[in-house]
Every structure is written in structure tokens, then in C-alpha cells.
Coordinates of N, CA, C and O in Angstrom, one line a residue:
M1 N 92.3 115.9 -63.7 CA 93.2 117.5 -64.0 C 93.0 118.2 -65.1 O 92.8 117.7 -66.0
N2 N 92.8 119.7 -64.5 CA 92.3 120.4 -65.5 C 93.7 121.4 -65.5 O 94.7 121.1 -64.7
Q3 N 93.8 122.1 -66.9 CA 94.7 123.3 -66.9 C 95.6 123.9 -65.3 O 96.4 124.1 -65.0
N4 N 94.2 124.3 -64.6 CA 93.7 125.2 -63.7 C 94.7 125.0 -62.6 O 94.8 125.2 -61.1
E5 N 94.5 123.1 -62.2 CA 95.3 122.8 -61.2 C 95.8 121.5 -61.0 O 96.4 120.6 -61.8
P6 N 97.3 122.4 -61.4 CA 98.3 121.5 -61.2 C 98.6 120.4 -60.6 O 97.5 120.5 -59.1
L7 N 99.7 119.4 -60.6 CA 99.9 118.2 -60.2 C 99.8 119.1 -58.3 O 99.1 117.9 -58.0
F8 N 100.7 119.7 -58.1 CA 100.6 119.6 -56.6 C 99.7 120.5 -56.7 O 100.1 121.6 -55.5
G9 N 99.1 121.3 -56.6 CA 98.2 122.4 -56.7 C 98.8 124.2 -57.2 O 100.2 124.2 -57.2
L10 N 98.0 124.5 -57.0 CA 98.4 125.8 -57.9 C 99.1 126.8 -56.7 O 100.0 127.5 -57.1
G11 N 98.6 127.3 -55.4 CA 99.7 127.3 -54.7 C 99.0 128.5 -54.6 O 97.7 129.3 -55.0
E12 N 99.9 129.7 -54.3 CA 100.0 131.5 -54.1 C 99.8 132.4 -54.9 O 101.3 131.9 -55.9
K13 N 99.7 133.0 -55.1 CA 100.5 134.5 -55.9 C 101.6 134.8 -55.6 O 101.8 134.6 -54.2
N14 N 102.4 134.2 -56.7 CA 103.9 134.7 -56.5 C 104.3 135.8 -55.7 O 104.3 136.7 -56.4
P15 N 105.3 135.8 -54.9 CA 105.5 137.1 -53.8 C 106.9 137.4 -54.5 O 107.3 138.6 -54.5
Y16 N 107.7 136.5 -56.4 CA 108.4 137.6 -56.0 C 107.7 138.0 -57.6 O 108.6 137.9 -58.7
G17 N 106.8 138.0 -57.9 CA 105.1 138.4 -59.3 C 106.3 140.0 -59.8 O 106.7 140.1 -60.8
K18 N 107.0 140.8 -58.7 CA 107.6 141.9 -59.5 C 109.3 141.3 -60.8 O 108.7 142.5 -61.6
F19 N 108.9 140.4 -60.9 CA 110.6 140.0 -61.7 C 109.9 138.7 -62.9 O 110.6 138.2 -63.0
F20 N 108.1 138.8 -62.4 CA 107.5 138.2 -64.1 C 106.6 139.3 -64.8 O 106.2 140.3 -64.1
V21 N 106.6 138.9 -65.8 CA 105.7 139.3 -66.7 C 104.4 139.1 -66.8 O 104.1 137.3 -67.3
G22 N 103.4 138.9 -66.1 CA 102.6 138.0 -66.1 C 102.5 137.7 -64.6 O 102.6 137.3 -64.0
Q23 N 101.0 136.8 -64.3 CA 100.6 136.2 -63.2 C 100.9 134.9 -63.1 O 101.1 133.8 -64.0
S24 N 101.7 134.6 -62.1 CA 102.5 132.6 -61.6 C 101.9 132.7 -60.1 O 101.6 133.3 -58.7
Y25 N 102.1 131.3 -60.2 CA 101.6 131.1 -58.5 C 102.5 129.9 -58.9 O 103.5 128.8 -58.9
L26 N 103.0 129.8 -56.8 CA 104.1 129.3 -56.5 C 103.6 128.7 -54.8 O 102.9 129.2 -54.1
K27 N 103.8 126.9 -54.5 CA 104.4 126.1 -53.9 C 104.8 126.0 -53.4 O 105.3 125.1 -54.4
M28 N 106.0 126.4 -52.4 CA 106.6 125.2 -52.0 C 106.7 123.9 -51.8 O 105.8 123.7 -50.6
L29 N 107.6 122.6 -51.9 CA 107.6 121.7 -51.7 C 108.3 121.1 -50.8 O 107.8 120.2 -49.8
V30 N 109.2 121.3 -51.0 CA 110.7 121.3 -49.7 C 111.4 122.6 -49.2 O 112.2 123.3 -50.7
T31 N 111.8 122.4 -48.5 CA 112.9 123.8 -47.7 C 113.7 123.3 -47.0 O 114.0 124.0 -46.8
E32 N 113.7 122.6 -46.9 CA 115.2 122.2 -45.2 C 115.4 120.7 -46.7 O 115.9 120.2 -47.4
G33 N 117.0 121.9 -46.3 CA 118.5 121.0 -47.3 C 118.6 121.6 -48.9 O 119.9 121.3 -49.4
M34 N 116.9 121.2 -49.1 CA 116.7 121.9 -50.7 C 115.6 123.1 -51.6 O 114.9 122.6 -50.5
S35 N 116.1 123.2 -52.0 CA 114.4 124.1 -52.0 C 113.5 123.5 -53.4 O 114.7 122.9 -54.1
V36 N 112.7 123.4 -53.2 CA 111.8 122.4 -54.8 C 110.6 123.4 -54.6 O 109.7 123.2 -53.6
A37 N 110.1 123.9 -56.0 CA 109.1 124.8 -55.7 C 107.8 124.1 -57.0 O 108.6 124.0 -58.2
N38 N 106.8 124.5 -56.9 CA 105.9 124.4 -57.7 C 105.6 125.3 -58.2 O 105.2 126.4 -56.8
V39 N 106.0 125.7 -59.6 CA 105.7 127.3 -60.5 C 104.8 127.0 -61.8 O 105.0 125.9 -62.3
T40 N 103.5 127.6 -61.3 CA 102.1 127.7 -62.0 C 102.4 128.9 -62.5 O 102.5 130.2 -62.1
F41 N 102.2 129.5 -64.1 CA 102.5 130.2 -65.4 C 101.2 130.6 -66.1 O 100.7 129.3 -67.0
E42 N 100.3 132.3 -66.1 CA 99.2 131.8 -66.6 C 99.9 131.7 -68.0 O 100.8 131.7 -68.3
P43 N 99.1 131.7 -68.3 CA 99.7 131.8 -70.2 C 99.6 133.3 -70.5 O 99.4 134.5 -70.0
G44 N 100.9 133.5 -71.5 CA 102.1 134.6 -71.8 C 102.3 135.0 -70.5 O 103.6 135.5 -70.4
C45 N 102.8 134.2 -68.9 CA 103.1 134.6 -68.2 C 104.6 134.4 -68.2 O 105.4 132.8 -68.6
R46 N 106.2 134.6 -68.0 CA 107.3 134.8 -68.1 C 108.1 135.4 -67.0 O 108.0 136.6 -66.9
N47 N 108.9 134.9 -66.6 CA 110.1 135.3 -65.3 C 111.2 136.3 -66.6 O 111.1 136.2 -66.6
N48 N 111.2 137.5 -65.6 CA 112.6 138.5 -66.4 C 114.1 137.1 -66.1 O 114.7 136.6 -65.7
W49 N 115.2 137.6 -67.0 CA 116.3 137.2 -67.5 C 116.2 137.3 -66.3 O 116.5 138.2 -65.1
H50 N 117.5 135.6 -66.1 CA 118.0 136.4 -64.4 C 118.9 134.7 -64.7 O 118.8 134.2 -65.1
I51 N 119.9 134.9 -63.5 CA 120.8 134.8 -63.3 C 121.5 133.6 -62.1 O 121.2 134.3 -61.0
H52 N 121.5 132.7 -61.5 CA 121.8 131.3 -60.2 C 122.8 131.5 -59.7 O 123.6 130.6 -60.9
H53 N 123.2 132.3 -59.2 CA 125.0 132.8 -58.9 C 125.4 131.6 -57.9 O 124.5 131.7 -57.7
A54 N 126.5 131.3 -57.7 CA 126.7 129.9 -56.6 C 129.0 130.0 -56.8 O 129.1 129.6 -57.8
K55 N 129.2 130.2 -55.6 CA 130.8 130.5 -55.0 C 131.4 128.5 -55.8 O 132.2 128.2 -56.1
S56 N 130.1 128.0 -55.7 CA 130.4 126.4 -55.9 C 129.2 125.4 -56.0 O 128.6 126.7 -55.0
G57 N 128.7 124.5 -56.4 CA 127.8 124.3 -56.7 C 126.9 124.9 -57.3 O 126.7 125.9 -58.7
G58 N 125.7 125.0 -57.0 CA 124.8 125.8 -57.9 C 123.8 125.4 -58.6 O 124.2 124.4 -59.2
G59 N 123.3 125.7 -58.8 CA 122.5 126.1 -60.6 C 120.5 125.7 -59.9 O 120.3 125.5 -59.1
Q60 N 119.9 125.1 -60.9 CA 118.9 125.4 -61.4 C 118.4 123.8 -61.8 O 119.3 124.2 -63.2
I61 N 117.2 122.7 -61.7 CA 116.6 122.1 -62.9 C 115.4 122.1 -62.6 O 115.1 122.2 -61.7
L62 N 114.6 121.7 -63.7 CA 113.6 122.4 -64.0 C 112.9 121.7 -64.8 O 113.4 120.3 -65.6
L63 N 111.4 120.7 -64.0 CA 111.3 119.6 -64.5 C 109.5 120.2 -64.7 O 108.6 120.0 -63.9
C64 N 109.5 119.9 -65.8 CA 108.1 120.2 -66.8 C 107.0 119.5 -65.9 O 107.1 117.8 -66.3
V65 N 105.8 119.6 -65.9 CA 105.1 118.7 -65.0 C 103.5 118.6 -66.0 O 102.9 117.6 -65.9
A66 N 103.3 120.3 -66.7 CA 102.3 120.4 -67.1 C 102.3 121.7 -67.8 O 102.6 122.0 -68.0
G67 N 102.0 121.7 -69.4 CA 101.5 122.7 -70.4 C 102.2 122.7 -70.5 O 103.3 121.6 -71.2
Q68 N 102.7 123.9 -71.5 CA 103.7 124.3 -72.6 C 104.5 125.4 -72.1 O 103.9 126.4 -72.3
G69 N 105.5 125.3 -71.8 CA 106.6 127.0 -72.5 C 107.4 127.0 -72.8 O 108.2 126.3 -73.9
W70 N 108.7 127.5 -72.1 CA 109.7 128.0 -72.8 C 111.0 128.2 -72.0 O 110.5 128.7 -70.7
Y71 N 111.8 128.1 -72.6 CA 113.5 128.6 -71.6 C 114.7 128.8 -72.7 O 114.6 128.1 -73.6
Q72 N 115.3 129.9 -72.7 CA 116.2 130.7 -73.1 C 116.7 130.7 -72.3 O 116.7 131.5 -71.6
E73 N 118.6 130.7 -73.0 CA 119.8 131.2 -72.5 C 120.0 132.1 -73.2 O 119.8 132.1 -74.2
W74 N 120.9 133.1 -72.4 CA 121.0 133.9 -73.7 C 121.8 133.8 -74.7 O 122.8 132.8 -74.8
G75 N 122.0 135.0 -76.4 CA 122.6 134.7 -77.0 C 121.9 133.0 -77.5 O 123.2 132.5 -78.9
Q76 N 121.4 132.5 -77.3 CA 120.8 131.4 -77.8 C 119.4 131.0 -77.6 O 118.8 132.0 -77.6
P77 N 118.7 130.1 -79.3 CA 118.0 130.2 -79.1 C 116.7 129.4 -78.1 O 117.2 128.9 -77.6
A78 N 115.6 130.2 -78.0 CA 114.1 129.1 -77.0 C 114.2 127.6 -77.6 O 114.2 128.2 -78.8
R79 N 114.2 127.5 -76.1 CA 114.0 125.6 -76.2 C 112.1 125.5 -75.3 O 111.6 126.2 -74.6
A80 N 111.2 124.9 -76.7 CA 109.9 124.6 -76.2 C 110.4 123.4 -74.8 O 110.6 123.3 -75.1
L81 N 109.2 123.9 -74.5 CA 109.3 123.1 -73.2 C 107.6 121.8 -72.9 O 106.4 123.0 -73.4
K82 N 107.4 120.8 -72.3 CA 106.3 120.1 -72.3 C 106.3 119.4 -70.9 O 107.6 118.9 -70.6
A83 N 105.4 118.6 -70.9 CA 105.3 117.6 -69.1 C 106.5 116.8 -69.7 O 106.5 116.0 -70.9
G84 N 107.2 116.8 -69.0 CA 108.5 115.6 -68.5 C 109.7 116.1 -69.4 O 110.6 115.0 -69.2
D85 N 110.0 117.5 -69.7 CA 110.7 117.5 -70.1 C 112.2 117.8 -69.2 O 111.1 118.4 -68.0
V86 N 113.5 118.1 -68.4 CA 113.6 118.3 -67.9 C 115.0 119.3 -68.2 O 115.8 119.2 -69.4
V87 N 115.3 120.4 -67.8 CA 115.6 121.3 -67.9 C 117.0 121.7 -67.1 O 117.1 121.8 -65.8
V88 N 118.7 121.7 -67.1 CA 119.8 121.9 -66.0 C 120.1 123.0 -66.7 O 120.9 123.1 -67.6
I89 N 119.8 124.0 -65.6 CA 120.6 125.2 -65.7 C 121.9 124.9 -65.2 O 121.8 125.5 -64.2
P90 N 122.7 125.2 -65.4 CA 124.4 125.2 -64.4 C 124.6 127.0 -64.7 O 123.5 127.8 -64.7
P91 N 125.0 127.0 -63.0 CA 125.0 128.0 -62.4 C 125.6 129.4 -63.3 O 126.7 128.8 -64.3
E92 N 124.9 130.5 -63.3 CA 126.1 131.8 -64.2 C 125.6 131.3 -65.2 O 126.4 132.4 -66.5
I93 N 124.9 131.0 -65.5 CA 124.0 131.4 -67.4 C 122.8 131.7 -66.6 O 122.1 132.1 -66.2
K94 N 122.5 133.2 -67.7 CA 121.6 134.0 -68.1 C 120.8 132.8 -68.8 O 120.7 132.8 -69.6
H95 N 119.2 133.5 -68.0 CA 117.9 132.3 -69.0 C 116.8 133.7 -68.6 O 117.2 133.7 -67.4
W96 N 115.8 132.6 -69.4 CA 114.5 132.8 -68.7 C 113.2 131.5 -68.7 O 113.9 131.2 -69.6
H97 N 112.3 131.9 -68.2 CA 111.9 130.9 -68.7 C 109.9 131.3 -68.1 O 109.9 132.0 -66.9
G98 N 109.1 130.2 -68.9 CA 107.5 130.4 -68.6 C 107.1 130.2 -69.3 O 106.9 128.9 -70.2
A99 N 105.2 130.2 -69.3 CA 104.6 129.8 -69.7 C 104.6 130.1 -71.8 O 105.2 131.4 -72.6
A100 N 103.8 129.4 -73.2 CA 103.4 129.8 -73.9 C 102.3 130.9 -73.8 O 101.0 130.9 -73.2
E101 N 102.3 131.3 -75.0 CA 101.4 132.6 -74.9 C 99.0 131.9 -74.7 O 98.7 132.8 -74.1
D102 N 99.3 130.5 -75.1 CA 98.3 130.2 -75.6 C 98.4 128.4 -74.6 O 97.1 128.3 -74.3
S103 N 99.1 128.6 -73.5 CA 98.9 127.3 -72.3 C 99.3 127.3 -71.1 O 100.4 128.6 -70.9
W104 N 98.8 127.4 -69.7 CA 99.1 127.5 -68.6 C 100.3 126.5 -68.7 O 100.6 125.6 -69.4
F105 N 101.3 127.1 -67.6 CA 102.4 125.9 -67.4 C 103.0 126.1 -66.1 O 103.4 126.9 -65.4
T106 N 103.1 124.4 -66.0 CA 104.0 124.4 -64.2 C 105.3 123.3 -64.7 O 105.4 122.8 -65.6
H107 N 106.5 124.1 -63.5 CA 107.5 123.1 -63.3 C 107.9 123.3 -62.3 O 107.6 124.2 -61.4
L108 N 108.3 122.2 -61.8 CA 109.3 121.6 -60.8 C 110.5 122.6 -60.5 O 111.3 122.3 -61.4
A109 N 110.7 123.7 -59.8 CA 112.6 124.4 -59.9 C 112.6 123.7 -58.9 O 112.4 124.1 -57.5
I110 N 113.5 123.0 -59.1 CA 115.1 122.8 -58.1 C 116.2 123.4 -58.2 O 116.4 123.2 -58.4
E111 N 116.4 124.1 -56.9 CA 117.7 125.2 -56.4 C 119.0 124.0 -55.6 O 118.2 123.4 -55.2
V112 N 119.5 123.7 -57.7 CA 121.1 123.0 -56.5 C 121.8 123.9 -55.2 O 122.0 125.0 -56.0
P113 N 122.2 122.8 -54.2 CA 122.7 123.2 -53.3 C 124.1 123.6 -53.8 O 124.9 122.5 -54.7
G114 N 124.3 124.5 -53.0 CA 125.8 125.1 -53.1 C 126.2 125.9 -52.5 O 125.3 126.7 -51.8
E115 N 127.1 126.0 -52.6 CA 128.1 127.8 -51.2 C 127.7 128.9 -52.6 O 128.5 129.6 -53.4
G116 N 127.4 129.8 -51.3 CA 127.1 131.8 -52.1 C 126.5 131.4 -52.9 O 126.7 132.2 -54.2
T117 N 125.5 131.2 -53.1 CA 124.3 130.6 -54.0 C 122.9 131.7 -53.3 O 123.5 133.2 -52.8
E118 N 123.0 132.9 -54.4 CA 122.4 133.7 -54.8 C 121.9 134.3 -56.5 O 122.3 133.6 -57.1
N119 N 120.4 134.9 -56.3 CA 119.7 134.7 -57.7 C 120.0 135.9 -57.8 O 119.4 136.6 -56.8
E120 N 120.0 137.0 -59.2 CA 119.8 138.5 -59.9 C 118.9 138.4 -60.9 O 119.2 137.6 -61.6
W121 N 118.0 139.1 -59.9 CA 117.0 139.4 -61.8 C 117.3 140.6 -62.0 O 117.9 141.2 -61.4
L122 N 117.5 140.8 -63.4 CA 117.8 141.3 -64.4 C 116.2 141.7 -65.3 O 115.5 142.0 -64.7
E123 N 116.6 142.1 -66.1 CA 115.1 142.9 -67.3 C 114.8 141.8 -67.2 O 114.8 140.6 -68.1
P124 N 113.3 142.2 -67.5 CA 112.7 141.4 -68.6 C 112.4 141.1 -69.8 O 113.7 141.9 -70.9
V125 N 111.9 139.9 -70.0 CA 112.2 139.7 -71.4 C 111.7 140.5 -72.4 O 110.0 140.9 -72.5
S126 N 112.0 141.3 -73.9 CA 111.1 141.9 -74.2 C 110.0 141.3 -74.7 O 110.2 140.0 -75.2
E127 N 108.4 142.2 -75.2 CA 108.0 141.6 -76.1 C 108.1 141.1 -77.3 O 107.2 140.5 -77.8
E128 N 108.8 141.8 -77.8 CA 109.0 141.5 -79.5 C 109.5 140.4 -79.5 O 109.2 139.4 -79.9
A129 N 110.4 140.0 -78.4 CA 111.2 138.2 -78.3 C 110.3 137.8 -78.3 O 110.3 136.9 -78.9
Y130 N 109.4 137.9 -77.1 CA 108.7 136.9 -76.6 C 107.3 136.4 -77.5 O 107.5 135.2 -78.1
H131 N 106.7 137.6 -78.5 CA 105.6 137.6 -79.3 C 106.6 136.9 -81.0 O 105.3 136.6 -81.3
S132 N 108.0 137.0 -81.0 CA 108.5 136.3 -82.0 C 108.8 135.1 -82.1 O 108.7 134.7 -83.2
L133 N 108.3 134.4 -80.5 CA 108.6 132.3 -80.9 C 107.5 131.9 -81.7 O 106.3 132.7 -81.9
P134 N 108.1 130.7 -82.1 CA 107.1 130.2 -82.5 C 105.5 129.5 -82.3 O 106.2 129.7 -80.8

């Protein structure tokens, strides 16, 4: 398997692409009872800041499966990610995630079931902030 062939396949161009800088790909793995998506980011691709809202339960879990990427919560330093890393994102936390500048990155995005769940997409991560990552 090379960097362009994720474990679960590349999927299709992400239909939520307007909320990303760069190209990402989406392959839904589970859609009943809960949502599990294989998301692949081309080098330098990242999603906008966003929040997973929920009245109860909710949030998201990222299981990193290939490449190198980033995760950052609002007001916190960015965290480098690699295959095998797990990120637990509670509801109501403003955050973003995506690929490193020089690496493809794939994670499984698990939407934690909850009541009144919805995603709020916000502004893009600034070019200055992204390109200043180590």
C-alpha cells in the first residue's frame, strides 16, 4: 500500500469540500446507528474550524491510520498526528484537523451518537497559522 491507497480505499471527492482548504476524500464505512467515515487529506489539506454540537452525548473520535497530520483545539497548541494516534473530541469544542504540508493523512472519523447533534462549520484555518506549524 502506498500513501495514495488508504487502508479502506480513497473514496470519492469529499462532498463537504467547501469546508476544507485543499482536496480531501470521503468513504463512508458505517451509516447505521452511528457514522464512521474514512477521510483522506492530500498534503496541506485541512478542514475549517468547526464544532460538533450536542444536547447530550455527541462529539467525535479520530483514529489515525496513515500519514502525518494535525489536530488543534481553539486556544491550544496544535498536536502532531501519526498512524496509531487517537483523538477524542468532546462536543462543543472548536477545532480543526488535517494533513501535514508534506504528507497525505488518513483518519477514521467516528461521530459519537448523541441527542441534538449537528456540526457547525466556521472559518478556515489561516494560512499564516497553518504554515507556522513545526
